[in-house]
PDB file of C-alpha atoms in Angstrom:
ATOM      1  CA  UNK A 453      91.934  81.606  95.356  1.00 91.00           C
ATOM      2  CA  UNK A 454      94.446  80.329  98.018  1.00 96.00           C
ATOM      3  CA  UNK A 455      94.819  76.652  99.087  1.00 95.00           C
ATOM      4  CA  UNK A 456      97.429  75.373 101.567  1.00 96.00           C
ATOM      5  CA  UNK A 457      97.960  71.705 101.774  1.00 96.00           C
ATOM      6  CA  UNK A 458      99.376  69.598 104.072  1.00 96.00           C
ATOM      7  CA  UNK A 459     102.127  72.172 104.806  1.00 96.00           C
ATOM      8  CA  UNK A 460     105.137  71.004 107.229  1.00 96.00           C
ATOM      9  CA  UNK A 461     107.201  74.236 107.957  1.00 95.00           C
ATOM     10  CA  UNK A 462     110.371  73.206 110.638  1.00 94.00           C
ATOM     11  CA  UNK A 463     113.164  75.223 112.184  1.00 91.00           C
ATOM     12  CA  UNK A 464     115.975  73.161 112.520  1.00 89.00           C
ATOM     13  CA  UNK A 465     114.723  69.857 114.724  1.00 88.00           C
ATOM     14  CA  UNK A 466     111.280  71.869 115.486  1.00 91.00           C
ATOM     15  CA  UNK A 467     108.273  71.411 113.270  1.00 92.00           C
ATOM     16  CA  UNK A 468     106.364  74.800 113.678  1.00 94.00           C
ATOM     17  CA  UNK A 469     103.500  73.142 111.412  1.00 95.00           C
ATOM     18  CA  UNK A 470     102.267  69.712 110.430  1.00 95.00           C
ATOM     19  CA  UNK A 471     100.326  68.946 107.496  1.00 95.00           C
ATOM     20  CA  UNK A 472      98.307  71.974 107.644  1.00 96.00           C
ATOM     21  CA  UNK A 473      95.636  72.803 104.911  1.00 96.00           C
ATOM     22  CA  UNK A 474      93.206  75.466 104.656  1.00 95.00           C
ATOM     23  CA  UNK A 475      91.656  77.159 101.521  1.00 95.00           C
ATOM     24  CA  UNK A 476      90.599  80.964 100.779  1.00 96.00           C
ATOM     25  CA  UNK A 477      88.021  81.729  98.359  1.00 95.00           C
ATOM     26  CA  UNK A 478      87.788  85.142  97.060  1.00 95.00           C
ATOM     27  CA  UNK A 479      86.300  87.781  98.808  1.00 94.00           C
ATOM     28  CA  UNK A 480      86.686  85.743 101.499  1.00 95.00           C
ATOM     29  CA  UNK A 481      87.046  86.361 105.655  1.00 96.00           C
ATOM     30  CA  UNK A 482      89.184  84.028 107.035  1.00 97.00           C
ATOM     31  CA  UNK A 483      90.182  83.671 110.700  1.00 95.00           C
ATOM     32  CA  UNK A 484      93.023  81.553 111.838  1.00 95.00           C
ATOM     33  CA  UNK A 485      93.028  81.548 115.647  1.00 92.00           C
ATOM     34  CA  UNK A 486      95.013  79.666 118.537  1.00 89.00           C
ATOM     35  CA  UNK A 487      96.862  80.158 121.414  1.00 86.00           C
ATOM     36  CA  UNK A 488     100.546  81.777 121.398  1.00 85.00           C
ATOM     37  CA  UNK A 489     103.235  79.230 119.437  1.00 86.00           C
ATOM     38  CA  UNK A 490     100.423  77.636 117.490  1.00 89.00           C
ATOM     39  CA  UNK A 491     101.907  78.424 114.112  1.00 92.00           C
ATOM     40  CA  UNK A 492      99.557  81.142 113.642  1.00 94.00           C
ATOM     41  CA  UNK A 493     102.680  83.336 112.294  1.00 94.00           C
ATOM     42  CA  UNK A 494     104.572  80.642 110.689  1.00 95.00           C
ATOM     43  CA  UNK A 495     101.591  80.185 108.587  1.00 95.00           C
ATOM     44  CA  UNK A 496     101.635  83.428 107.229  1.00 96.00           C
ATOM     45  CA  UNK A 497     105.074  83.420 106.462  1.00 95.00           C
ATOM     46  CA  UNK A 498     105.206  80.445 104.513  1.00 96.00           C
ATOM     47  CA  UNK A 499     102.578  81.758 102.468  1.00 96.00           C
ATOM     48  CA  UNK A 500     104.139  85.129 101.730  1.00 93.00           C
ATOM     49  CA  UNK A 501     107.429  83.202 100.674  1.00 93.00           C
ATOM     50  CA  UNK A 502     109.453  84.313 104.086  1.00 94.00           C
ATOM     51  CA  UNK A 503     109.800  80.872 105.159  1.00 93.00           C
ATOM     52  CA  UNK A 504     110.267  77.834 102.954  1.00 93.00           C
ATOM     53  CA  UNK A 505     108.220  74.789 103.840  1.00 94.00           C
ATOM     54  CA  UNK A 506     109.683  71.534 104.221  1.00 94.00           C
ATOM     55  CA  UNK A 507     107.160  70.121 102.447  1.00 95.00           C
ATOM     56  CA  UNK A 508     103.318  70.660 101.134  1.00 95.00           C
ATOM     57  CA  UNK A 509     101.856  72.781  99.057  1.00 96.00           C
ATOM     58  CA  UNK A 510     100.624  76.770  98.546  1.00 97.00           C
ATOM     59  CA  UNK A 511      98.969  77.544  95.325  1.00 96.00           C
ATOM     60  CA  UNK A 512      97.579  80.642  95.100  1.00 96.00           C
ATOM     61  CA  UNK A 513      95.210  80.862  91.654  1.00 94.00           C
ATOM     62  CA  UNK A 514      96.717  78.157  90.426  1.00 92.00           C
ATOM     63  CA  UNK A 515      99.932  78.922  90.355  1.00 93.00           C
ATOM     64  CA  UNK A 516     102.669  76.978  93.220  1.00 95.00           C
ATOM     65  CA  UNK A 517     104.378  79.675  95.874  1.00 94.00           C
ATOM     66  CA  UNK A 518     106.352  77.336  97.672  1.00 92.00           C
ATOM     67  CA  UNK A 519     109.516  77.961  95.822  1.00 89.00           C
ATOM     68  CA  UNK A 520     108.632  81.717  94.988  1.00 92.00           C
ATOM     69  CA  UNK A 521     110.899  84.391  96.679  1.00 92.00           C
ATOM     70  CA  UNK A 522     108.702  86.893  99.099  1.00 90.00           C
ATOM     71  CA  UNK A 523     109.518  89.512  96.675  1.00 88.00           C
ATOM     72  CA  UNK A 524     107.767  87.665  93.681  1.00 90.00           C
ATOM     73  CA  UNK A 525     104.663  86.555  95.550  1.00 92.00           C
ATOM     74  CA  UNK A 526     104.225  90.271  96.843  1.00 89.00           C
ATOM     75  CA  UNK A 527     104.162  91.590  93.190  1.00 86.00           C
ATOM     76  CA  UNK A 528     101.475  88.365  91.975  1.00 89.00           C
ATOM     77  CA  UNK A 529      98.833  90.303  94.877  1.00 89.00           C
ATOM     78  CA  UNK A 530      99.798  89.026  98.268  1.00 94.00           C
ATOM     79  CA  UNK A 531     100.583  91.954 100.674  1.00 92.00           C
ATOM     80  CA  UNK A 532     101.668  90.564 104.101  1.00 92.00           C
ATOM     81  CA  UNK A 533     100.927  92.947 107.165  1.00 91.00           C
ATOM     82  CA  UNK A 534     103.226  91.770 109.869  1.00 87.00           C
ATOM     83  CA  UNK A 535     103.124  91.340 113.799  1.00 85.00           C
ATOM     84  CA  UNK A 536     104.596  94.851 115.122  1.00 75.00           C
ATOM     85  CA  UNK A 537     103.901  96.725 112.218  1.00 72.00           C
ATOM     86  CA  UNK A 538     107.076  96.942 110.382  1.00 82.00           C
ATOM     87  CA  UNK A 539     107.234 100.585 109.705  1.00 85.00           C
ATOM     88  CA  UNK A 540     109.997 102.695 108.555  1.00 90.00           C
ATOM     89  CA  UNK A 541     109.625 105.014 111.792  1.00 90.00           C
ATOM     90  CA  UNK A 542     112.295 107.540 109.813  1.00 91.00           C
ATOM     91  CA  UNK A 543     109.876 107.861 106.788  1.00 93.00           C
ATOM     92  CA  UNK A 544     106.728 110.237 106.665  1.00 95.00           C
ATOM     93  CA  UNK A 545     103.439 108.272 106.700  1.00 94.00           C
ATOM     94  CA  UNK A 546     103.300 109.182 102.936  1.00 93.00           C
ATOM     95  CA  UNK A 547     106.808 107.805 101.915  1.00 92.00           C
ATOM     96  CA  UNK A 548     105.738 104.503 104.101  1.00 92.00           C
ATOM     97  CA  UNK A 549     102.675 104.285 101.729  1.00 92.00           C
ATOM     98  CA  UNK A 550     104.805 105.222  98.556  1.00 90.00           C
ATOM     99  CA  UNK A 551     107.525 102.438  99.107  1.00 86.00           C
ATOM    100  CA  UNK A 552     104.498  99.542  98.789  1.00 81.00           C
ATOM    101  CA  UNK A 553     103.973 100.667  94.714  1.00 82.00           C
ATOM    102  CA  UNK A 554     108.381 100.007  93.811  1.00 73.00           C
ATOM    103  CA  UNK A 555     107.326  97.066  92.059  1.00 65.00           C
ATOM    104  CA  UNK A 556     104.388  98.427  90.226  1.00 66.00           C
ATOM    105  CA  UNK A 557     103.757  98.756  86.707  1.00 70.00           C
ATOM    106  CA  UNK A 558     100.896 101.065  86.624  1.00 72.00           C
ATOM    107  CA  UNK A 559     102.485 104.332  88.068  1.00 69.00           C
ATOM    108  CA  UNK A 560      99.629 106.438  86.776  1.00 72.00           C
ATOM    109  CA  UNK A 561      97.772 105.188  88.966  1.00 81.00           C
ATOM    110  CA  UNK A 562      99.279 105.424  91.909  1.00 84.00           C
ATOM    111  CA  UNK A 563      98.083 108.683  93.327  1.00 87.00           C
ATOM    112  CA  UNK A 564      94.387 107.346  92.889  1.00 85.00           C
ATOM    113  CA  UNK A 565      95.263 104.457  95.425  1.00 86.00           C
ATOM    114  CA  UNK A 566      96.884 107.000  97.541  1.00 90.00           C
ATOM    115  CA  UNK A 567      93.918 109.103  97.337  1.00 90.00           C
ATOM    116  CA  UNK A 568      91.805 105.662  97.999  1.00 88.00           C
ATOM    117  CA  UNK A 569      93.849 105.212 100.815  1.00 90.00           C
ATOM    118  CA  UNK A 570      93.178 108.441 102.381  1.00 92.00           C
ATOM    119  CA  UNK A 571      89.633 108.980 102.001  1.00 88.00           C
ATOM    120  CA  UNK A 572      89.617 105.190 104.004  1.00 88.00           C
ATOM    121  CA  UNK A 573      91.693 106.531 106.148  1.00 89.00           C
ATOM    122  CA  UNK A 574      91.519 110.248 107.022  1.00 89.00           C
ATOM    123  CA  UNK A 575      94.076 110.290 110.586  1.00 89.00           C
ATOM    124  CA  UNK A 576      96.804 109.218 107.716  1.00 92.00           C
ATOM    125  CA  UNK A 577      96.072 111.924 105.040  1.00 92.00           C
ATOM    126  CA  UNK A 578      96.285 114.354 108.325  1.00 92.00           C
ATOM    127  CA  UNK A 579      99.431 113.147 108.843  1.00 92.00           C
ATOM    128  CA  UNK A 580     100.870 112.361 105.623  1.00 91.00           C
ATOM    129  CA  UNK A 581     104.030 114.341 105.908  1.00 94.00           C
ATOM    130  CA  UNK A 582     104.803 113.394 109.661  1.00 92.00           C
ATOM    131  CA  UNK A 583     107.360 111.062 110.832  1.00 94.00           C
ATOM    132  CA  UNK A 584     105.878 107.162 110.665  1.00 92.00           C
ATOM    133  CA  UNK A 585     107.707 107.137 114.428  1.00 90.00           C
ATOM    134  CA  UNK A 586     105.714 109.369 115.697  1.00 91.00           C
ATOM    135  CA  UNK A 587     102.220 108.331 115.129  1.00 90.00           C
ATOM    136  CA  UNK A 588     100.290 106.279 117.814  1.00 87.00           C
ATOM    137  CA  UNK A 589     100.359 102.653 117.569  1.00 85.00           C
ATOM    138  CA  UNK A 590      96.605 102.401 116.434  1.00 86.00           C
ATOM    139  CA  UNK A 591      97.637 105.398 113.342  1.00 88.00           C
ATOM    140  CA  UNK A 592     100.757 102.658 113.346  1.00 90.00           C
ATOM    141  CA  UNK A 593      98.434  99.885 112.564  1.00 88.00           C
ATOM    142  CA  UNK A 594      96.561 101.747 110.266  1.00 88.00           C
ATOM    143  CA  UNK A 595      99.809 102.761 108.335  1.00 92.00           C
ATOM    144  CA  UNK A 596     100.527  98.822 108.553  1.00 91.00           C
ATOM    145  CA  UNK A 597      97.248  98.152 106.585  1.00 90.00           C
ATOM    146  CA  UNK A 598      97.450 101.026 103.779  1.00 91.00           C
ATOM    147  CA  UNK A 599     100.869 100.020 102.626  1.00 90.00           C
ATOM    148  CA  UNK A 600      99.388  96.797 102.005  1.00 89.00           C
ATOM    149  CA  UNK A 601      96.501  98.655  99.815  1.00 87.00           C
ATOM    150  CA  UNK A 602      98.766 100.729  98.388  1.00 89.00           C
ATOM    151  CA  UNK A 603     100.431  97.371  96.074  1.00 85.00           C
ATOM    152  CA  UNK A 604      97.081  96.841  95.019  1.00 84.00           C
ATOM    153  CA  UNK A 605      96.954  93.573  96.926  1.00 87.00           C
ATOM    154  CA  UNK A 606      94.093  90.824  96.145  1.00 92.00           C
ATOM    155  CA  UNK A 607      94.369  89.260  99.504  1.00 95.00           C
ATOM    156  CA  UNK A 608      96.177  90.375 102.836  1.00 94.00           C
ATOM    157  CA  UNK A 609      97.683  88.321 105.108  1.00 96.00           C
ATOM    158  CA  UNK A 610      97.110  90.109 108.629  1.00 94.00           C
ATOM    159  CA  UNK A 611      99.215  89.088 111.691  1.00 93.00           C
ATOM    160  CA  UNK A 612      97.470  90.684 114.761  1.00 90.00           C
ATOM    161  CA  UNK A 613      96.515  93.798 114.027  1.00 89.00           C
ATOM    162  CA  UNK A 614      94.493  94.580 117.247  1.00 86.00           C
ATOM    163  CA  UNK A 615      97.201  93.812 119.118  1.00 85.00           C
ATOM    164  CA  UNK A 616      98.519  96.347 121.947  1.00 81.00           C
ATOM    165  CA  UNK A 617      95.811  98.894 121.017  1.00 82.00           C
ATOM    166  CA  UNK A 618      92.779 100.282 123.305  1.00 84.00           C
ATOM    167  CA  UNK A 619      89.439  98.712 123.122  1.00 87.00           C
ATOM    168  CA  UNK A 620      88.012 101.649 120.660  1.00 87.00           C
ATOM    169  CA  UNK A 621      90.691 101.445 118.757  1.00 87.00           C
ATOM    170  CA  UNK A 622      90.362  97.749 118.127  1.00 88.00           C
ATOM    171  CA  UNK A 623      86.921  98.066 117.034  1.00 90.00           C
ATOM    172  CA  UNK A 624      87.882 100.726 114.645  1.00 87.00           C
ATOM    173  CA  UNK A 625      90.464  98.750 112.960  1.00 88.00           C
ATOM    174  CA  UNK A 626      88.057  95.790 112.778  1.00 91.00           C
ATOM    175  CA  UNK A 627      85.264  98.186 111.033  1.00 91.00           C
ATOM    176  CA  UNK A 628      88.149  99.210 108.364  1.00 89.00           C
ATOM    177  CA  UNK A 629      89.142  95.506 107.848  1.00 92.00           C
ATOM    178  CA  UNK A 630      85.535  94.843 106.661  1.00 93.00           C
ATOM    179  CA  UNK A 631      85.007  97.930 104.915  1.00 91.00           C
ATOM    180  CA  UNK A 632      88.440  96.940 102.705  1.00 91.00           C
ATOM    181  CA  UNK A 633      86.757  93.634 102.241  1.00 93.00           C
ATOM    182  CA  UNK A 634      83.609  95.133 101.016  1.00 92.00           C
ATOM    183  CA  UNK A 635      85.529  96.917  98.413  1.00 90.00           C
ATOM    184  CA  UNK A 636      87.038  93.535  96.921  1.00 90.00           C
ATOM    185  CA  UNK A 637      90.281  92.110  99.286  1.00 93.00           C
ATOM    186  CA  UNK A 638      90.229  89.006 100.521  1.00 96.00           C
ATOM    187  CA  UNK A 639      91.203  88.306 104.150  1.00 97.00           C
ATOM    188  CA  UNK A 640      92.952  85.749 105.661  1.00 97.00           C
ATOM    189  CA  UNK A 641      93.329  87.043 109.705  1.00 95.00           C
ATOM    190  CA  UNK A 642      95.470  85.892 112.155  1.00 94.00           C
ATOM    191  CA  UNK A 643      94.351  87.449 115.312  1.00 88.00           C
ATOM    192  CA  UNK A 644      94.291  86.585 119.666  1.00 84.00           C
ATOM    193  CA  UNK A 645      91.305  88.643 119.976  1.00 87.00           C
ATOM    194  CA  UNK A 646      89.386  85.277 118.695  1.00 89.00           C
ATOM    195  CA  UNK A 647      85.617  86.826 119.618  1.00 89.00           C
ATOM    196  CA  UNK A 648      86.222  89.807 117.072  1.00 90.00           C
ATOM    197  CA  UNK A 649      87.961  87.749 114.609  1.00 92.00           C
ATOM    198  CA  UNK A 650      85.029  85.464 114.542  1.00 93.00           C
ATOM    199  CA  UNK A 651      82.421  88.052 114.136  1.00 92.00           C
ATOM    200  CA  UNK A 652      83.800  89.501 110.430  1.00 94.00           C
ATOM    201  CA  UNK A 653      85.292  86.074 109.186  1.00 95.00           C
ATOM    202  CA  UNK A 654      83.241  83.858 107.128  1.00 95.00           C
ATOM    203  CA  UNK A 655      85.062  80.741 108.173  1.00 95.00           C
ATOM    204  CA  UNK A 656      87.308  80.161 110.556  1.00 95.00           C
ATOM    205  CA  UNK A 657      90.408  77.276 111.321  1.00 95.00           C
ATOM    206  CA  UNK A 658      91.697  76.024 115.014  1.00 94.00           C
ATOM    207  CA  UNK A 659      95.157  75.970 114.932  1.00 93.00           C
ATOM    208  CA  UNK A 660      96.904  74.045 118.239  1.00 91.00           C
ATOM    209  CA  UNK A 661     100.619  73.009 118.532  1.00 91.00           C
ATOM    210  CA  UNK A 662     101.036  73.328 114.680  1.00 93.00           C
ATOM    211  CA  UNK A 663      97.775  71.170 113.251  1.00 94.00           C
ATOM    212  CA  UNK A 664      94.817  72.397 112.205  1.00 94.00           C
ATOM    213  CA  UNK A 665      91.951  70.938 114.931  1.00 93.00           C
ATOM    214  CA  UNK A 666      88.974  72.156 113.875  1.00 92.00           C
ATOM    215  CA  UNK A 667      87.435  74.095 110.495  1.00 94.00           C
ATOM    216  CA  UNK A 668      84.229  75.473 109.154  1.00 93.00           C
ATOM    217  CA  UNK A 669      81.849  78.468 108.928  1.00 95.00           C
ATOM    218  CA  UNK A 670      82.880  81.122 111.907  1.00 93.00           C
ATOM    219  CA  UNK A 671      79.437  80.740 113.195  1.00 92.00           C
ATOM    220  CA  UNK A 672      79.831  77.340 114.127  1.00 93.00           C
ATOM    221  CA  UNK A 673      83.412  77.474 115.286  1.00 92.00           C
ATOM    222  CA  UNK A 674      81.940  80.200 117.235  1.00 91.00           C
ATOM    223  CA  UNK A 675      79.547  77.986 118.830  1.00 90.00           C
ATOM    224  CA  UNK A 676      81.922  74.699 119.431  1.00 90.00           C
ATOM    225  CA  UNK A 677      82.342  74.725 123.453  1.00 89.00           C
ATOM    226  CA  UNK A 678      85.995  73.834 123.191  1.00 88.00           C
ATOM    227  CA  UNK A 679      86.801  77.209 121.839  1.00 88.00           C
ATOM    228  CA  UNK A 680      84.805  78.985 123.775  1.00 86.00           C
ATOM    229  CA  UNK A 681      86.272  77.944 127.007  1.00 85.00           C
ATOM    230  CA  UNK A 682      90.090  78.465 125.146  1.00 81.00           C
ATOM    231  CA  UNK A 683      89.522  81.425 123.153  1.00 78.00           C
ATOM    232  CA  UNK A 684      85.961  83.315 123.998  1.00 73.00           C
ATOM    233  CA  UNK A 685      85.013  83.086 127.514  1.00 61.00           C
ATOM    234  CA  UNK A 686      82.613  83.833 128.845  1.00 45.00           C
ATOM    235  CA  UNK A 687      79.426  84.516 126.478  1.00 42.00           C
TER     236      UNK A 687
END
């Protein structure tokens, strides 16, 4: 569904990533996990069309991103839920939700997703007509995630969504990132809280200093000793 290869992404004399290559197959799970400055970000960014690469490859059914703008890989199914949220704190939680469908065709069918959207998320239909600035930064997170369903996305590209939020609240977000798999969205997961990530993903990639280091099924990146002592801890 989505294949990266050997992707180079620099900013000016600093190469964020080096020949990085990782696939998604649909319906997948797919953790990408490291330690701060990896490239964990930049990797979702190239792929969403926010940064251009300076060389390699993203083809996503197909079909080559790398010279797509963000705008036209957002309306072919990619929704991109950044690092910090990226709310519009001014907005209502509803109006947040309603700006994700601007570049879709099917308007009739836009109050069904909202009502999708709701039922998956009750705190937000609660709240639907309060101020996005207002709500707590797991409702926040939460907002983050349903604008992405609301453009009907096929897979999500999800920059740490646990992070800053309480314990219960992690594990709640984690429960509604497989449930929105289970109903048909691939995940690719970006995420420091590398023991939960591993636990929903199906397979998982190492990502140090801007190079992939290790790949396969979660379990058994799970289970490799090197990231357990860097990422997991103790068992």
């Amino acid at each position: 569904m989505l294949e990266v290869h050997d992707l180079t992404v620099r900013y000016g004399n600093i190469e964020a990533l080096r020949d990085v290559s990782l696939r998604v197959d649909e319906g997948d799970v797919v953790a990408l996990i490291g330690a701060n400055g990896a490239g964990k970000t930049t990797t979702l960014r190239a792929i969403s069309g926010l940064v251009r690469p300076y060389r390699g490859s993203i083809r996503y059914r197909g079909q080559e991103l790398t010279r797509l703008s963000a705008e036209r890989v957002t309306a072919m199914g990619i929704a991109h839920v950044p690092e910090g949220r990226a709310i519009f704190a001014n907005l209502s939680v509803q109006e947040n939700l309603l700006l994700a469908t601007y570049a879709r065709r099917d308007r009739s069918r836009v109050q069904e997703d909202l009502d999708l959207v709701y039922s998956l998320l009750p705190r937000l239909a609660e709240r639907r007509r309060q101020n996005a600035g207002t709500l707590s930064g797991g409702e926040q997170q939460m907002l983050a995630i349903g604008r992405a369903l609301m453009s009907r996305a096929q897979v999500m590209l999800l920059d740490e969504p646990s992070m800053g939020l309480a314990p219960v609240l992690v594990v709640e977000i984690f429960r509604l990132l497989q449930e929105i798999n289970r109903q048909g969205t691939t995940l690719l997961l970006v995420e420091q809280n590398a023991r939960m990530a591993l636990q929903i993903a199906r397979r998982a990639y190492v990502l140090e200093a801007g190079r992939i280091v290790l790949a396969g099924a979660a379990r058994e990146v799970a289970s490799d000793p090197a990231v357990r002592d860097a990422y997991l801890g103790a068992a």
